[in-house]
mmCIF file of C-alpha atoms in Angstrom:
data_model
loop_
_atom_site.group_PDB
_atom_site.id
_atom_site.type_symbol
_atom_site.label_atom_id
_atom_site.label_comp_id
_atom_site.label_asym_id
_atom_site.label_seq_id
_atom_site.Cartn_x
_atom_site.Cartn_y
_atom_site.Cartn_z
ATOM 1 C CA MET A 1 79.777 96.904 100.629
ATOM 2 C CA ARG A 2 77.450 98.030 103.191
ATOM 3 C CA THR A 3 73.783 98.540 101.516
ATOM 4 C CA ALA A 4 71.544 101.368 101.679
ATOM 5 C CA TYR A 5 67.862 100.555 100.506
ATOM 6 C CA VAL A 6 66.572 103.844 99.174
ATOM 7 C CA ALA A 7 62.322 103.649 98.836
ATOM 8 C CA VAL A 8 61.099 105.301 95.626
ATOM 9 C CA TYR A 9 57.500 106.051 94.856
ATOM 10 C CA GLU A 10 55.588 108.558 92.743
ATOM 11 C CA THR A 11 56.326 112.167 93.729
ATOM 12 C CA PHE A 12 59.431 110.994 95.568
ATOM 13 C CA ALA A 13 60.816 114.367 97.141
ATOM 14 C CA ASP A 14 64.486 113.667 95.542
ATOM 15 C CA TRP A 15 66.253 116.928 97.186
ATOM 16 C CA GLU A 16 65.429 115.808 100.652
ATOM 17 C CA ILE A 17 67.808 113.029 100.651
ATOM 18 C CA GLY A 18 70.471 114.057 98.250
ATOM 19 C CA HIS A 19 72.987 115.054 100.628
ATOM 20 C CA LEU A 20 72.725 111.643 102.181
ATOM 21 C CA LEU A 21 72.588 109.338 99.440
ATOM 22 C CA VAL A 22 76.123 111.206 97.829
ATOM 23 C CA GLU A 23 78.196 110.658 100.626
ATOM 24 C CA LEU A 24 76.541 106.779 101.371
ATOM 25 C CA ARG A 25 77.449 106.184 97.599
ATOM 26 C CA THR A 26 80.467 107.901 96.740
ATOM 27 C CA GLY A 27 82.129 107.979 100.339
ATOM 28 C CA ARG A 28 84.010 110.931 99.542
ATOM 29 C CA PHE A 29 83.189 112.483 103.105
ATOM 30 C CA THR A 30 83.171 109.530 105.384
ATOM 31 C CA GLY A 31 85.963 107.294 103.198
ATOM 32 C CA VAL A 32 83.455 104.143 102.848
ATOM 33 C CA PRO A 33 81.241 103.976 99.742
ATOM 34 C CA TRP A 34 77.701 102.019 99.917
ATOM 35 C CA THR A 35 76.026 100.436 97.462
ATOM 36 C CA VAL A 36 72.716 102.446 97.364
ATOM 37 C CA ALA A 37 69.840 100.547 95.748
ATOM 38 C CA THR A 38 66.653 101.961 94.918
ATOM 39 C CA VAL A 39 63.241 99.837 96.151
ATOM 40 C CA GLY A 40 59.832 100.381 94.445
ATOM 41 C CA GLU A 41 56.721 98.736 95.131
ATOM 42 C CA SER A 42 57.068 97.260 91.387
ATOM 43 C CA ALA A 43 59.574 97.381 88.650
ATOM 44 C CA GLU A 44 57.837 99.812 86.982
ATOM 45 C CA PRO A 45 59.432 103.222 86.830
ATOM 46 C CA VAL A 46 58.512 106.291 89.289
ATOM 47 C CA VAL A 47 58.836 109.939 88.540
ATOM 48 C CA THR A 48 60.226 111.911 91.596
ATOM 49 C CA MET A 49 59.099 115.460 92.469
ATOM 50 C CA GLY A 50 61.610 116.406 90.367
ATOM 51 C CA GLY A 51 60.758 114.845 87.561
ATOM 52 C CA MET A 52 64.014 112.435 87.116
ATOM 53 C CA ARG A 53 62.554 108.899 86.154
ATOM 54 C CA ILE A 54 63.608 106.306 88.487
ATOM 55 C CA VAL A 55 63.656 102.676 87.714
ATOM 56 C CA PRO A 56 63.748 100.589 90.796
ATOM 57 C CA ASP A 57 66.625 98.435 91.528
ATOM 58 C CA VAL A 58 64.829 95.974 93.451
ATOM 59 C CA VAL A 59 61.070 95.177 94.143
ATOM 60 C CA ILE A 60 59.337 95.780 98.393
ATOM 61 C CA GLY A 61 58.954 91.948 98.345
ATOM 62 C CA ASP A 62 62.506 90.929 97.706
ATOM 63 C CA VAL A 63 64.088 93.287 100.176
ATOM 64 C CA GLN A 64 64.954 91.490 103.366
ATOM 65 C CA PRO A 65 66.508 93.393 106.660
ATOM 66 C CA ASP A 66 69.465 91.432 106.953
ATOM 67 C CA GLY A 67 70.480 91.900 103.374
ATOM 68 C CA GLY A 68 70.818 95.695 103.787
ATOM 69 C CA ASP A 69 72.196 98.124 106.882
ATOM 70 C CA LEU A 70 69.689 101.166 106.011
ATOM 71 C CA LEU A 71 66.397 101.636 104.835
ATOM 72 C CA VAL A 72 65.981 105.664 103.438
ATOM 73 C CA LEU A 73 62.468 106.719 103.194
ATOM 74 C CA ALA A 74 61.813 110.358 101.599
ATOM 75 C CA GLY A 75 58.543 112.509 101.685
ATOM 76 C CA SER A 76 56.097 112.150 98.723
ATOM 77 C CA GLY A 77 52.122 113.239 97.862
ATOM 78 C CA GLN A 78 51.577 109.607 98.620
ATOM 79 C CA TRP A 79 52.561 109.636 102.627
ATOM 80 C CA ASP A 80 49.586 112.699 102.878
ATOM 81 C CA ALA A 81 46.943 110.627 100.700
ATOM 82 C CA GLY A 82 47.399 107.979 103.323
ATOM 83 C CA GLY A 83 49.563 106.016 101.245
ATOM 84 C CA GLY A 84 52.891 104.209 101.498
ATOM 85 C CA GLU A 85 51.588 101.096 103.754
ATOM 86 C CA GLU A 86 54.049 98.571 102.303
ATOM 87 C CA PHE A 87 57.116 101.178 102.893
ATOM 88 C CA ALA A 88 55.902 101.115 106.796
ATOM 89 C CA LYS A 89 55.699 98.020 107.424
ATOM 90 C CA LEU A 90 59.293 97.240 105.711
ATOM 91 C CA ALA A 91 60.369 99.978 108.134
ATOM 92 C CA ALA A 92 59.129 98.526 110.745
ATOM 93 C CA ARG A 93 60.445 95.139 109.883
ATOM 94 C CA PHE A 94 64.071 96.654 109.725
ATOM 95 C CA LEU A 95 63.649 98.069 113.234
ATOM 96 C CA GLU A 96 62.365 94.834 114.754
ATOM 97 C CA ASP A 97 65.891 93.715 113.273
ATOM 98 C CA GLY A 98 67.954 96.343 114.516
ATOM 99 C CA VAL A 99 68.929 97.920 111.028
ATOM 100 C CA PRO A 100 68.470 101.653 110.599
ATOM 101 C CA VAL A 101 65.757 103.540 109.195
ATOM 102 C CA ALA A 102 65.740 107.076 108.045
ATOM 103 C CA ALA A 103 62.859 108.959 107.530
ATOM 104 C CA ILE A 104 62.166 112.715 106.226
ATOM 105 C CA CYS A 105 58.922 114.777 105.802
ATOM 106 C CA GLY A 106 55.876 112.990 104.779
ATOM 107 C CA ALA A 107 57.736 109.657 105.626
ATOM 108 C CA THR A 108 57.394 110.407 109.283
ATOM 109 C CA ALA A 109 53.834 110.620 108.840
ATOM 110 C CA GLY A 110 53.889 106.997 107.597
ATOM 111 C CA LEU A 111 55.515 105.533 110.136
ATOM 112 C CA ALA A 112 53.369 107.699 112.833
ATOM 113 C CA ARG A 113 50.516 105.980 110.971
ATOM 114 C CA ALA A 114 52.263 102.325 111.515
ATOM 115 C CA GLY A 115 52.573 103.117 115.250
ATOM 116 C CA LEU A 116 56.297 103.217 114.893
ATOM 117 C CA LEU A 117 56.645 106.580 116.294
ATOM 118 C CA ASP A 118 54.959 105.891 119.822
ATOM 119 C CA GLU A 119 57.421 104.937 121.492
ATOM 120 C CA ARG A 120 60.390 106.537 119.754
ATOM 121 C CA ALA A 121 61.728 110.245 120.077
ATOM 122 C CA HIS A 122 61.142 111.422 116.911
ATOM 123 C CA THR A 123 60.733 114.901 114.651
ATOM 124 C CA SER A 124 58.849 116.146 111.186
ATOM 125 C CA ALA A 125 57.266 118.833 109.794
ATOM 126 C CA ALA A 126 55.532 119.505 112.998
ATOM 127 C CA LYS A 127 53.721 118.412 115.894
ATOM 128 C CA GLU A 128 50.529 119.096 114.981
ATOM 129 C CA TYR A 129 51.289 117.731 111.393
ATOM 130 C CA LEU A 130 51.739 113.962 112.709
ATOM 131 C CA GLN A 131 48.807 114.406 115.328
ATOM 132 C CA ALA A 132 46.840 114.480 112.099
ATOM 133 C CA THR A 133 47.654 110.984 111.689
ATOM 134 C CA GLY A 134 45.788 110.175 114.921
ATOM 135 C CA TYR A 135 49.208 108.419 116.248
ATOM 136 C CA GLN A 136 49.731 108.338 119.769
ATOM 137 C CA GLY A 137 53.748 109.629 120.060
ATOM 138 C CA ALA A 138 53.291 113.035 120.651
ATOM 139 C CA ASP A 139 54.812 113.539 124.229
ATOM 140 C CA ARG A 140 57.597 111.984 122.077
ATOM 141 C CA TYR A 141 57.999 114.640 119.671
ATOM 142 C CA VAL A 142 61.024 116.662 119.566
ATOM 143 C CA ASP A 143 61.212 120.138 118.265
ATOM 144 C CA ALA A 144 64.479 119.370 116.325
ATOM 145 C CA ARG A 145 65.932 119.650 112.788
ATOM 146 C CA ALA A 146 66.959 115.793 113.363
ATOM 147 C CA VAL A 147 66.572 113.142 115.987
ATOM 148 C CA ILE A 148 68.256 110.056 116.317
ATOM 149 C CA ASP A 149 66.304 107.427 118.449
ATOM 150 C CA GLY A 150 67.951 104.230 118.606
ATOM 151 C CA ASP A 151 67.869 102.993 115.099
ATOM 152 C CA LEU A 152 65.366 105.523 113.895
ATOM 153 C CA VAL A 153 66.163 108.762 112.389
ATOM 154 C CA THR A 154 63.743 111.404 111.646
ATOM 155 C CA ALA A 155 63.795 115.366 110.175
ATOM 156 C CA GLY A 156 61.468 118.058 108.836
ATOM 157 C CA PRO A 157 61.300 118.921 105.320
ATOM 158 C CA ASP A 158 63.896 121.634 105.982
ATOM 159 C CA SER A 159 66.577 120.073 106.926
ATOM 160 C CA PRO A 160 68.014 117.430 104.828
ATOM 161 C CA VAL A 161 71.704 118.944 105.338
ATOM 162 C CA GLN A 162 70.830 118.161 109.478
ATOM 163 C CA PHE A 163 69.128 114.787 108.343
ATOM 164 C CA ALA A 164 72.512 113.819 106.475
ATOM 165 C CA ARG A 165 74.635 114.378 109.219
ATOM 166 C CA ALA A 166 72.362 112.555 111.446
ATOM 167 C CA VAL A 167 71.808 109.317 109.561
ATOM 168 C CA LEU A 168 76.086 109.585 109.153
ATOM 169 C CA GLU A 169 76.184 109.687 113.158
ATOM 170 C CA ARG A 170 73.830 106.837 113.843
ATOM 171 C CA LEU A 171 75.823 104.722 111.255
ATOM 172 C CA GLU A 172 79.319 106.120 113.203
ATOM 173 C CA LEU A 173 80.929 107.032 109.575
ATOM 174 C CA ALA A 174 81.799 110.202 111.284
ATOM 175 C CA ASP A 175 83.005 111.450 114.449
ATOM 176 C CA GLU A 176 81.716 114.797 115.456
ATOM 177 C CA PRO A 177 84.472 117.347 114.799
ATOM 178 C CA LYS A 178 84.090 116.154 111.251
ATOM 179 C CA LEU A 179 80.105 115.906 111.249
ATOM 180 C CA ASP A 180 80.386 119.455 112.575
ATOM 181 C CA ALA A 181 82.168 120.605 109.670
ATOM 182 C CA TYR A 182 80.271 118.960 106.914
ATOM 183 C CA GLU A 183 77.007 120.525 108.320
ATOM 184 C CA GLY A 184 78.986 123.898 108.537
ATOM 185 C CA VAL A 185 79.935 123.765 104.805
ATOM 186 C CA PHE A 186 76.396 123.591 103.754
ATOM 187 C CA HIS A 187 74.154 125.573 106.716
ATOM 188 C CA ARG A 188 75.356 127.177 109.826
ATOM 189 C CA ALA A 189 72.868 125.739 112.229
ATOM 190 C CA GLU A 190 72.093 126.582 116.410
ATOM 191 C CA PRO A 191 73.941 124.414 118.575
ATOM 192 C CA ALA A 192 70.949 122.340 119.348
ATOM 193 C CA ALA A 193 70.020 122.005 115.602
ATOM 194 C CA TYR A 194 69.328 118.560 116.287
ATOM 195 C CA ALA A 195 68.845 115.818 119.074
ATOM 196 C CA THR A 196 70.525 112.132 119.648
ATOM 197 C CA LEU A 197 68.450 110.037 121.961
ATOM 198 C CA VAL A 198 69.747 106.505 122.726
ATOM 199 C CA GLY A 199 66.679 104.050 123.057
#
């Protein structure tokens, strides 16, 4: 069974990745259930923005890219406060090994600070939001709901459905007509609501 590692930390924005995790874990839409494992900086519980208490399944030091098939990074207050460095380093290792990384909302700022968006097409809440990190990738910013560039998927905070769709597309878990139907159930998007770029 394939494994999705989900980074968890204080003020983790639980709603941003809910659609994606349900489809991965259950396989109800794709027919392919995955193992979903939560990753913390320590084994101590964290509390999400929604007030859920999560005990990490594994600590970050024990996670290796070759042991998983996806790394998921949600937004949180820590990213805007300049934190999340260890998770950004983990994302860099996953990308270096050709393992997909999916980041939404504030997590994109963490990847920007780490230089991981400088050479990859990406999106976020707004270009100005990422420019405040001092990153060098503004010319690769795409004004879209979600963007796929090789092994990296990014999305803004208002696009959890498009984020899920883009990740499922990148993982080749459904064809385009099925993905269109999935997105249509939750949100009627414009035809060019997301972009796919192959790096």
